[in-house]
XYZ file of C-alpha atoms in Angstrom:
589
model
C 78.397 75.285 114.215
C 81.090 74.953 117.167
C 80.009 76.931 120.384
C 82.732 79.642 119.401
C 81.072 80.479 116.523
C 77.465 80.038 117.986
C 78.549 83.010 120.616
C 80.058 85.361 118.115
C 77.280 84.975 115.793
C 75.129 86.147 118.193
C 77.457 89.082 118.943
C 77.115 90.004 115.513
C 73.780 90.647 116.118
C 74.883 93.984 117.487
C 77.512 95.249 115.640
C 76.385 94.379 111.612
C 72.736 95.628 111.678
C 74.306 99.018 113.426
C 77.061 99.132 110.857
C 74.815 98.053 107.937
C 70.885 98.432 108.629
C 70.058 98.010 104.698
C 71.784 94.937 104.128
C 70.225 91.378 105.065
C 71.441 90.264 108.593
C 71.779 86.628 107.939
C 73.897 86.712 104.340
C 76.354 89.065 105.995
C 76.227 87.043 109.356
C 77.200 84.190 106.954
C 80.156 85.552 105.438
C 81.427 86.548 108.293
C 81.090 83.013 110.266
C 82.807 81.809 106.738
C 85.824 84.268 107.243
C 86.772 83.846 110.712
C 85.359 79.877 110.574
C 89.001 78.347 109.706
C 90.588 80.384 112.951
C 88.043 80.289 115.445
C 89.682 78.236 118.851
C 88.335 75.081 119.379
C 87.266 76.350 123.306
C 85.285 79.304 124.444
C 88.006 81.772 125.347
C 87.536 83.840 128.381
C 85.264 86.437 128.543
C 86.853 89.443 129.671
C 88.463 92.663 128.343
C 91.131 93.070 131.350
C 93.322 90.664 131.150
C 97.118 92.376 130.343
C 99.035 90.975 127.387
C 102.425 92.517 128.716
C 104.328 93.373 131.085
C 107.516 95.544 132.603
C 109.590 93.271 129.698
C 107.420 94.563 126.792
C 109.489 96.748 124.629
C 109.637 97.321 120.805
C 111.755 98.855 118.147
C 110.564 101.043 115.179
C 111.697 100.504 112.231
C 111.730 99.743 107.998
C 112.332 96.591 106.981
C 115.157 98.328 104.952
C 116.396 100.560 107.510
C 119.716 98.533 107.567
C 121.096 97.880 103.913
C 123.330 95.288 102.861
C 127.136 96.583 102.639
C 128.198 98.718 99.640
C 130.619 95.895 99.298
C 128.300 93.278 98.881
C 128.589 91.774 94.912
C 124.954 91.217 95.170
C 122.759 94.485 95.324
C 119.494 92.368 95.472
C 119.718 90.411 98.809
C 116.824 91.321 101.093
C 116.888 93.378 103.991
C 114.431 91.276 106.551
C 117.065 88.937 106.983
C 119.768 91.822 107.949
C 117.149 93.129 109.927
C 117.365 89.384 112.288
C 120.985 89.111 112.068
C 120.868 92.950 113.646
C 117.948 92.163 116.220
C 119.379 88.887 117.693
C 122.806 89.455 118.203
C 122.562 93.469 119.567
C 118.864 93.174 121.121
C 117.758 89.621 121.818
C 117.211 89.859 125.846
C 116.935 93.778 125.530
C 113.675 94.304 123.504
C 110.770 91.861 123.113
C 109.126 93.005 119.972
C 109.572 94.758 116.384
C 106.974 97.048 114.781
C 108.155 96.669 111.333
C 106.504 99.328 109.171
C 104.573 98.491 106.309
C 106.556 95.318 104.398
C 103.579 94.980 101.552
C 104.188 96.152 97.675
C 103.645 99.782 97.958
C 103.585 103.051 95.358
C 104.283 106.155 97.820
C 104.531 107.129 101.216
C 107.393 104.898 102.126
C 104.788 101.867 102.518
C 102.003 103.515 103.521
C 100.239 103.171 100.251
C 99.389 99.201 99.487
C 99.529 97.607 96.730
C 98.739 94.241 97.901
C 98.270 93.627 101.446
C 98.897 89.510 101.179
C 102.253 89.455 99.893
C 105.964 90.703 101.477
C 107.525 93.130 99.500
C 110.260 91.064 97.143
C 113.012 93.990 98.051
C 112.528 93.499 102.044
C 111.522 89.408 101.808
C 109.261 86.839 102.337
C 106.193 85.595 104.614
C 109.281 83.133 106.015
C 111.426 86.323 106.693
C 108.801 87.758 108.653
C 108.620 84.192 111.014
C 112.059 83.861 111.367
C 112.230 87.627 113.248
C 109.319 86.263 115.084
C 110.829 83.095 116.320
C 112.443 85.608 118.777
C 110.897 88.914 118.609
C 106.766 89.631 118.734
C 106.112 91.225 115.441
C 103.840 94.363 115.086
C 102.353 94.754 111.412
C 100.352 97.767 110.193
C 96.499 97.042 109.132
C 96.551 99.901 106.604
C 92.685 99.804 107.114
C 91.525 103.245 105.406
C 93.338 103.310 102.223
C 94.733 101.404 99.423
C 97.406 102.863 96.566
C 95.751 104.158 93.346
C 98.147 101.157 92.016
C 96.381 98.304 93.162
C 94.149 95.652 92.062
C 91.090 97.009 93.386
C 91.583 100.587 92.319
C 92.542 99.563 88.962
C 89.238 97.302 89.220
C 87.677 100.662 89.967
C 89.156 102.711 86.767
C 87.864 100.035 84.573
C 84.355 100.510 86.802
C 85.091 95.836 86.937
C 83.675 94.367 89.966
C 84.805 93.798 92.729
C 86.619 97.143 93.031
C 84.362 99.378 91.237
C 82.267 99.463 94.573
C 84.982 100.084 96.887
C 86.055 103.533 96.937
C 83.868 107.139 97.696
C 83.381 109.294 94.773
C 81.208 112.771 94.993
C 81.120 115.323 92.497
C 83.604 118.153 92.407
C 81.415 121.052 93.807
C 80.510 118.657 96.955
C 80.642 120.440 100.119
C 83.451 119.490 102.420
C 84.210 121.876 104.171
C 83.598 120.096 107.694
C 86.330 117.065 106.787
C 89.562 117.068 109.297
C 91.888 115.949 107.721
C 95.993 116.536 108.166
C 96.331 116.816 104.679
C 96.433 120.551 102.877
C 96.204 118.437 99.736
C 92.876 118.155 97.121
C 90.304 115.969 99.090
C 88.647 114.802 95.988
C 91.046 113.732 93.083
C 89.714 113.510 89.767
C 90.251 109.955 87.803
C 89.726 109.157 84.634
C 87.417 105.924 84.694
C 85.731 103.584 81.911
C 82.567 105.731 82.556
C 84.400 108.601 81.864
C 85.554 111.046 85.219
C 85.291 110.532 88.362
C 86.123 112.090 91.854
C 87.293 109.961 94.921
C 88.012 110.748 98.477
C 92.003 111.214 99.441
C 92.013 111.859 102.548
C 95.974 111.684 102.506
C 97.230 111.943 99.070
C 95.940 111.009 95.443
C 97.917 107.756 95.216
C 96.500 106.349 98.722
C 92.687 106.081 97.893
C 90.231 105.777 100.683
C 88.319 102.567 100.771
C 84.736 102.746 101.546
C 83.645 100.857 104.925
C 80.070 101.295 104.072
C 80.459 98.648 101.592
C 80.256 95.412 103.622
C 82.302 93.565 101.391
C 85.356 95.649 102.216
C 84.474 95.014 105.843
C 85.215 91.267 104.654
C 88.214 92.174 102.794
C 89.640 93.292 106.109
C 88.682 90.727 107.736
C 90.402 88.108 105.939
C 93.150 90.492 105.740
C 93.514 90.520 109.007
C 93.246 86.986 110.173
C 95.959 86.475 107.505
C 98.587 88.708 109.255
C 97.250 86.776 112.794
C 97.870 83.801 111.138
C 101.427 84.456 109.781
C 102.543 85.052 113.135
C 101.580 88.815 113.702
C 101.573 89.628 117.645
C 100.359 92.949 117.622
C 97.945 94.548 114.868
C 98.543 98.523 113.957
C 95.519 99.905 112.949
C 97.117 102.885 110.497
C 94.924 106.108 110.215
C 91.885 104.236 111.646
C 90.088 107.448 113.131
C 89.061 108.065 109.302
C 87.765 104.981 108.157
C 84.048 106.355 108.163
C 83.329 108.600 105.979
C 79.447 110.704 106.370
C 79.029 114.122 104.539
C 78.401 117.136 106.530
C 80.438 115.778 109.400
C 84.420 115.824 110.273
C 84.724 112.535 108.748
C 86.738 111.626 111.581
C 86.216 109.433 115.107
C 82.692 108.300 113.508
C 80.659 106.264 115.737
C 80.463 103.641 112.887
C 84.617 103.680 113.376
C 84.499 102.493 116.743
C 82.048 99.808 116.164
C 84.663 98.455 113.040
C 87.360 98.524 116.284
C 84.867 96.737 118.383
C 84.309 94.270 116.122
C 87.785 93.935 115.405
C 88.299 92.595 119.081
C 85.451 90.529 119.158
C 86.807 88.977 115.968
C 90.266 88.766 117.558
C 88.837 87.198 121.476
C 87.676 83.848 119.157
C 90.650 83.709 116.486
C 93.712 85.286 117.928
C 93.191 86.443 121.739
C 96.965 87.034 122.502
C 97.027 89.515 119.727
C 97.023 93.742 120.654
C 95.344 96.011 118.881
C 96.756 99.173 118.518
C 94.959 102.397 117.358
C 96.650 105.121 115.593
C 94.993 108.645 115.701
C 97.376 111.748 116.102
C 94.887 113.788 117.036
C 94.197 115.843 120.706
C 94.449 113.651 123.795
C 90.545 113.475 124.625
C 89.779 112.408 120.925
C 92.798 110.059 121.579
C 91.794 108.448 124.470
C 87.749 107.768 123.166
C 89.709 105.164 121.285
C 89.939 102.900 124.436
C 86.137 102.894 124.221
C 85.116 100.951 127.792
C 88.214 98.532 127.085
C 86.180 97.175 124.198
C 88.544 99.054 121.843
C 92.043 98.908 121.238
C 94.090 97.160 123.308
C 96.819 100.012 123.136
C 96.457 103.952 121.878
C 99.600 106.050 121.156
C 100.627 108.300 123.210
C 101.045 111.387 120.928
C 100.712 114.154 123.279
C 103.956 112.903 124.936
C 106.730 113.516 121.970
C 106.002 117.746 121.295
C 105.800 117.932 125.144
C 108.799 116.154 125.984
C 110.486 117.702 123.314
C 109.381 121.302 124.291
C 109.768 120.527 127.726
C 113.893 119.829 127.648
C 114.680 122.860 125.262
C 113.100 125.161 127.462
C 114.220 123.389 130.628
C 110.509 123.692 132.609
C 107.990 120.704 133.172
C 104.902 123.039 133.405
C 103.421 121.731 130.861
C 104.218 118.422 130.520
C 103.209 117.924 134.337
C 99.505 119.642 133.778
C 98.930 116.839 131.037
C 100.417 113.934 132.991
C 97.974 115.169 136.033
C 95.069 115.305 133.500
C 95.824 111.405 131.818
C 93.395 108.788 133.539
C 95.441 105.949 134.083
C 94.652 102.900 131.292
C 92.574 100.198 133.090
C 93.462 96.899 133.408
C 93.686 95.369 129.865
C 94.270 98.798 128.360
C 97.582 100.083 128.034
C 99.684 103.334 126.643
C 101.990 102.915 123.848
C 104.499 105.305 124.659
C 107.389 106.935 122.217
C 109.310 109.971 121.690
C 110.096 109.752 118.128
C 108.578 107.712 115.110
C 109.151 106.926 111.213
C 106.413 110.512 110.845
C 107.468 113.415 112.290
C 106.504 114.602 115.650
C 102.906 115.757 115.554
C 101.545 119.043 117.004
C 97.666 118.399 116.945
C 97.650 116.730 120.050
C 99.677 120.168 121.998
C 96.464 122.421 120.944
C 95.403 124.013 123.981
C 98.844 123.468 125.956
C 101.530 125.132 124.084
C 100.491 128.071 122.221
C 100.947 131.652 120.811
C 104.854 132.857 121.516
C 105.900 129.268 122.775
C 104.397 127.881 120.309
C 105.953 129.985 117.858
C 109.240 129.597 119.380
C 108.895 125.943 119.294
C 108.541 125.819 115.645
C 111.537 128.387 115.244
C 114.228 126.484 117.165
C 113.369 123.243 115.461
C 113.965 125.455 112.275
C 117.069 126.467 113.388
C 118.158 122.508 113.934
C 117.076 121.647 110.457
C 113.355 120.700 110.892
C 111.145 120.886 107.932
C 107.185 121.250 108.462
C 104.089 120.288 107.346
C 101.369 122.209 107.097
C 97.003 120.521 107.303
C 93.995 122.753 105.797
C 91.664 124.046 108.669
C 87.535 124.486 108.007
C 88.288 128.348 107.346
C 90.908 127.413 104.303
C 94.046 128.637 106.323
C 96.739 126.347 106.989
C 98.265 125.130 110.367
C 101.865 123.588 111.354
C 100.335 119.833 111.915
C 104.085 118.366 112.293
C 107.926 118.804 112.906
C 110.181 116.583 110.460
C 113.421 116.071 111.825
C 115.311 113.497 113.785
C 114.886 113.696 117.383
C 118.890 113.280 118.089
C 118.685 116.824 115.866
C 115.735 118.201 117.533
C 117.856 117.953 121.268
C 120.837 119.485 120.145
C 120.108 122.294 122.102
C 117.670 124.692 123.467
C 115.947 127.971 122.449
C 118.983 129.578 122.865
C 120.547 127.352 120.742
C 123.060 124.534 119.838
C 124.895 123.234 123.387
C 127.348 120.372 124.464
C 124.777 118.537 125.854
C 122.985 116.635 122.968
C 123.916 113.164 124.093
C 122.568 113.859 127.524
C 118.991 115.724 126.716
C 118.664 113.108 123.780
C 119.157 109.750 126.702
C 117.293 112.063 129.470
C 113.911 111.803 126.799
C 114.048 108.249 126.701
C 114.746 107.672 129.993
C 111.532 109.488 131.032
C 109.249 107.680 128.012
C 110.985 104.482 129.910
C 109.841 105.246 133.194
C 105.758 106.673 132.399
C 102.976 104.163 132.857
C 102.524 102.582 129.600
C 104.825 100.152 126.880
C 108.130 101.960 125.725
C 108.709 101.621 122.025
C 112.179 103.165 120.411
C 112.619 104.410 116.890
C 115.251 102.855 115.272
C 116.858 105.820 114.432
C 117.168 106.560 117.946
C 119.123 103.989 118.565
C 121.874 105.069 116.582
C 121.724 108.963 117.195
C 121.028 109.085 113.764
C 121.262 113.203 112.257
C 118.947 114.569 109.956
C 118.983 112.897 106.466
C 119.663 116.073 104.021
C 120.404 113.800 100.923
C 117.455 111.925 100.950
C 115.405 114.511 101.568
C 116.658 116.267 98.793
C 116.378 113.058 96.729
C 112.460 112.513 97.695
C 111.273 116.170 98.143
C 109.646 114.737 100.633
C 109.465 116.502 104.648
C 109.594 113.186 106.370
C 112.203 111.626 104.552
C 114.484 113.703 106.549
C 113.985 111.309 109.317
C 114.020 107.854 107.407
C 117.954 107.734 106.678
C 118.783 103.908 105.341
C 122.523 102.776 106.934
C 124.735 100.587 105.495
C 124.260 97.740 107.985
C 128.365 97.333 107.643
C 129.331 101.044 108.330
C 126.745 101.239 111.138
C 127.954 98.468 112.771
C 131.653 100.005 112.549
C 130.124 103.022 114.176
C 128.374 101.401 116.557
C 132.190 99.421 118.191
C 133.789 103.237 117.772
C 133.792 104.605 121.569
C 134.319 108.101 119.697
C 130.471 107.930 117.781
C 127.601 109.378 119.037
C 126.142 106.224 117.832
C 128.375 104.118 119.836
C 127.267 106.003 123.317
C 124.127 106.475 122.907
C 122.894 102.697 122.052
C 124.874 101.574 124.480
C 123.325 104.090 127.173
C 120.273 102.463 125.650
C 120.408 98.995 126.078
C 122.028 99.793 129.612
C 118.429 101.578 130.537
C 116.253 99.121 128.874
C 118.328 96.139 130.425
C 117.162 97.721 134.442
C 114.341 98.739 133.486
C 112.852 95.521 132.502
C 113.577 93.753 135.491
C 111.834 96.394 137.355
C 108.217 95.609 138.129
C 107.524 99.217 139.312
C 107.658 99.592 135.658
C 104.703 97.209 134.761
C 102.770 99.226 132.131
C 99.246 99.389 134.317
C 101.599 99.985 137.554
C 100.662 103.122 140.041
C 101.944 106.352 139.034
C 101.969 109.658 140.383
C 103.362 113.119 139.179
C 105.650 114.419 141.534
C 105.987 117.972 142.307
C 109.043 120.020 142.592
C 109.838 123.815 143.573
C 111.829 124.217 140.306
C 110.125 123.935 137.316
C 113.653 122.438 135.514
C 112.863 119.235 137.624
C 110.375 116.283 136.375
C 109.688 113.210 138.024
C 107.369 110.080 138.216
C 106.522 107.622 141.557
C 106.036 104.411 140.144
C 104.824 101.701 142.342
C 104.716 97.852 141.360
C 100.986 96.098 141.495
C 101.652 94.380 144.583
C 102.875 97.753 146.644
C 106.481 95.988 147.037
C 108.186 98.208 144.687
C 108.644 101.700 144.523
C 111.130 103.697 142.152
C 110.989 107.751 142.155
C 112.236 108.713 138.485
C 114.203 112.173 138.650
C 115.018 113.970 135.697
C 116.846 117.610 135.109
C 115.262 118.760 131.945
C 118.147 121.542 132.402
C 121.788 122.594 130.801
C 122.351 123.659 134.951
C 123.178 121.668 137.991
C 119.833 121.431 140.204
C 119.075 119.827 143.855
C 116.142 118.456 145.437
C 115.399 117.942 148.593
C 114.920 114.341 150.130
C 111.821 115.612 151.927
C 110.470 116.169 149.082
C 110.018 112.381 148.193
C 108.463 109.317 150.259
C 111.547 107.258 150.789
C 109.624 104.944 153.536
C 112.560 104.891 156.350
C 112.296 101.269 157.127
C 113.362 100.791 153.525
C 117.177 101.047 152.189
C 117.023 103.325 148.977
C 119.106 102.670 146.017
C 119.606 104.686 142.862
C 119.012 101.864 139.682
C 121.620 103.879 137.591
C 124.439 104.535 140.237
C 124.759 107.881 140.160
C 123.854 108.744 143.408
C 123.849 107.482 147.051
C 121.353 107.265 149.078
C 121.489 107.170 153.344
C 120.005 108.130 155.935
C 121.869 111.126 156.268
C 121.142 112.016 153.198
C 119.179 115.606 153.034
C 119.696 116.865 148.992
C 119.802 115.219 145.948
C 122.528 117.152 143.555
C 121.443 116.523 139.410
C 123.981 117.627 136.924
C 122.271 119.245 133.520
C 119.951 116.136 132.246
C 121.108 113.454 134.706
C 117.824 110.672 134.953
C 117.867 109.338 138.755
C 115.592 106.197 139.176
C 115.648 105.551 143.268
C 114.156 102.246 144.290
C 113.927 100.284 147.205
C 115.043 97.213 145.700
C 118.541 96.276 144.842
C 119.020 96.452 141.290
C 119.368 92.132 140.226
């Protein structure tokens, strides 16, 4: 046994007899060891959970692997999409962004991918394993570990109907009449789904619909199947690792079923797995659920690498259509800042609709209300989760977030394009890595057809373009799609050669007089950079004073954007409705 895998079996010490106290220690030691044996580093990596695997370049795109279609034109209706997908990254964002998180590419049933067939091969429609390496050559590639359930479709499930090994053991059944009242779940759906089984019926936990079956984690040979799973997507070139719905994964009766301490030993594992196979790869934990359950997902930078950021999108969002920071500053002053080798994965808008768990205790009763009605009002569809009492709760807005800023509470404006850049601009500028929808990208509306076609709520935001009319759209100076990518890349292009912007960099919440103003310090890790980010979340022309900020006077101040000037005579800043003012003091490269 090499000296990597000496040290890790002794880690596993810890983590299997806690995870699995019944089963024998050294069999399951020794599957393990067999698992990770062919990808373990030759050396000892380095000990240490603070070391930062990005930096003020890291930047990724959203998207489906068949977001962009091939042309109506096109004689063949079968080509793949990855490959459109390359041709689109590398010649409109090679230079701009350095990674893709491309949603789930696997053989799926439902849920727009999010319900695996078979986690080892590329969907045929989107692909190949090659495809996948070819977007990598240039891009870093995030793929989704869809770690707590598998599609009723599968192998394993259909192992399980015919009650065949080795599936038959790998799901949760209870009786009907079980008690579960205590599960959280964001689902308002049956949590046990009868099945009809070779030993006649049989109930099994669905924690998000009855074609995506929950896999059961106390089984250790799942915890194997992951594994190898896993080290597969490491091994096909796989930079960052998505962990999909983790915070369910371990399931105990007469609990919430939900941020189990068992879970966070699977994540710790996870990264002890990853430090001797893959260390360069991020793990990323996805739990939309309030910030302080949220953040436990760090653990003591033992965890993931990265957690999303989901309070940001429903306060950004109500922030700019009522025009007031209030409560958007009161969580920025409450968020710790990520330690070193910890980071923030920051976005406005996502492939799922923008979720309102993580608001509870922030917005509420009337603004709340009037949150939900004005995104009714732009089109937004809702969904609805079951609460312990049996009443149901809006859990999330579906519509597209170029919709969602077409105006305020009092309504539809002219100032769409402006609100929609000022969001991103301030998701650019917070402490953390930026990541961009696709869709955002191209100001795409609300998808009415498709949701029609599906029946499905979040289908409204997962339009598919034809990659040649998009790209006509996107040379038309008269498109909202043509403006606001371009706006885009312009941003992203300064702000990545702005170390101010380093995603563990010093930040403070600045504060203002009027409410309609937000704004960030950001200062670079060796104190040589500073850059205050201005923003009026407003449809009205607002000024701040130049006392107000900390422009050292032995520095020149520049704005990054150059829309304002800066001098010593200088006394008030003028913002017109939803201008973004980063002021630095260095000279823009």
């Amino acid at each position: 046994m090499t000296d990597v895998l000496s040290d890790f079996a002794k880690r596993l010490r810890y983590y299997l007899p806690t995870l699995y106290p019944e089963v024998e220690f050294e069999a399951l030691q020794e599957k393990v060891l067999a698992a990770i044996a062919p990808h373990a580093l030759a050396e000892p990596p380095e000990r240490t959970t603070s070391k930062n695997l990005w930096d003020e370049k890291t930047m990724l795109m959203i998207t489906y692997g068949d977001t962009l279609l091939p042309s109506d034109s096109e004689s063949d209706g079968d080509r793949p999409t990855l490959p459109i997908l390359k041709e689109f990254l590398d010649k409109h964002l090679k230079g701009v962004l350095s990674g893709v998180h491309i949603l789930p590419f696997f053989p799926y049933s439902s849920d727009d991918g999010f319900a695996v067939i078979d986690y080892l091969q590329v969907n045929p429609k989107l692909g190949t394993w090659e495809d996948i390496a070819a977007i990598a050559e240039n891009f870093e590639v995030m793929a989704d570990l869809v770690i707590n359930h598998i599609s009723s479709k599968s192998e394993w499930f259909q192992q399980f109907l015919r009650q065949e090994e080795p599936g038959c053991n790998y799901f949760i059944e209870y009786p009907p009449e079980t008690d579960c009242h205590q599960v959280i779940r964001p689902r308002n759906s049956p949590l046990l789904t009868p099945v009809e089984t070779a030993n006649g019926t049989k109930h099994v936990w669905t924690t998000f619909s009855a074609d995506q079956v929950d896999v059961n984690f106390a089984n250790p040979d799942v915890l194997l199947e992951f594994i190898n799973i896993l080290l597969s997507y490491c091994k096909n070139g796989s930079r960052f690792i998505r962990l999909d719905a983790v915070g369910f994964l371990w399931k105990k009766l007469n609990t919430p079923c939900i941020h189990l301490p068992e879970t966070h030993f699977v994540i710790e594992l996870i990264r002890e797995m990853l430090a001797v196979t893959y260390p360069e790869t991020v793990v990323i934990t996805e739990t939309n659920v309030p910030n302080r359950e949220n953040l436990s997902y760090f653990g003591r930078g033992n965890e993931a690498h990265m957690i999303y950021n989901f309070s940001l999108p429903p306060l950004l969002l109500n922030a700019l259509i009522r025009g007031e920071a209030k409560h958007i500053k009161t969580w920025m002053k409450s968020m710790p800042p990520a330690q070193d080798g910890c980071a923030y994965f920051n976005f406005v808008a996502s492939h799922d609709g923008i979720g309102l768990r993580p608001v509870e205790g922030l917005i509420e009763g009337e603004e709340f209300t009037e949150l939900i009605d004005t995104m009714k009002s732009f089109g937004a569809k809702i969904n609805y989760r079951s609460q312990s009492d049996g009443t149901n709760k809006p859990y999330e807005l579906n519509i597209s977030l170029f919709d969602a800023l077409k105006g305020t509470v009092k309504g539809a404006d002219e100032w769409q394009r402006q609100r929609f850049l000022c969001a991103q601009a301030i998701m650019m500028a917070l402490e953390g890595v930026p990541a961009i929808y696709i869709h955002s990208f191209f100001a795409t509306p609300n998808d009415y057809a498709k949701l029609e076609a599906t029946q499905h709520n979040r289908s409204i935001n997962r339009h598919q373009w034809d990659y040649d009319k998009l790209c006509a759209k996107l040379v038309d100076p008269e498109t909202d799609q043509h403006w606001v990518f371009n706006e885009l890349k312009r941003l992203i292009s300064i702000r990545r050669q702005q170390p101010a912007f380093h995603p563990n960099a010093t930040q403070y919440t600045l504060d203002f007089r009027s409410q309609a103003i937000f704004g960030v310090w950001r200062q670079s890790r060796d104190r040589r950079q500073s850059i205050f980010c201005l923003y009026n979340l407003s449809n009205r022309p607002k000024s701040v004073a130049v006392s107000n900020l900390n422009l050292i006077c032995t520095d020149e101040w520049h704005d990054l954007l150059g829309g304002l000037q800066i001098d010593e005579q200088t006394e008030t800043l003028h913002l017109n409705p939803y201008q973004i003012v980063w002021i630095t003091n260095v000279p823009l490269l």
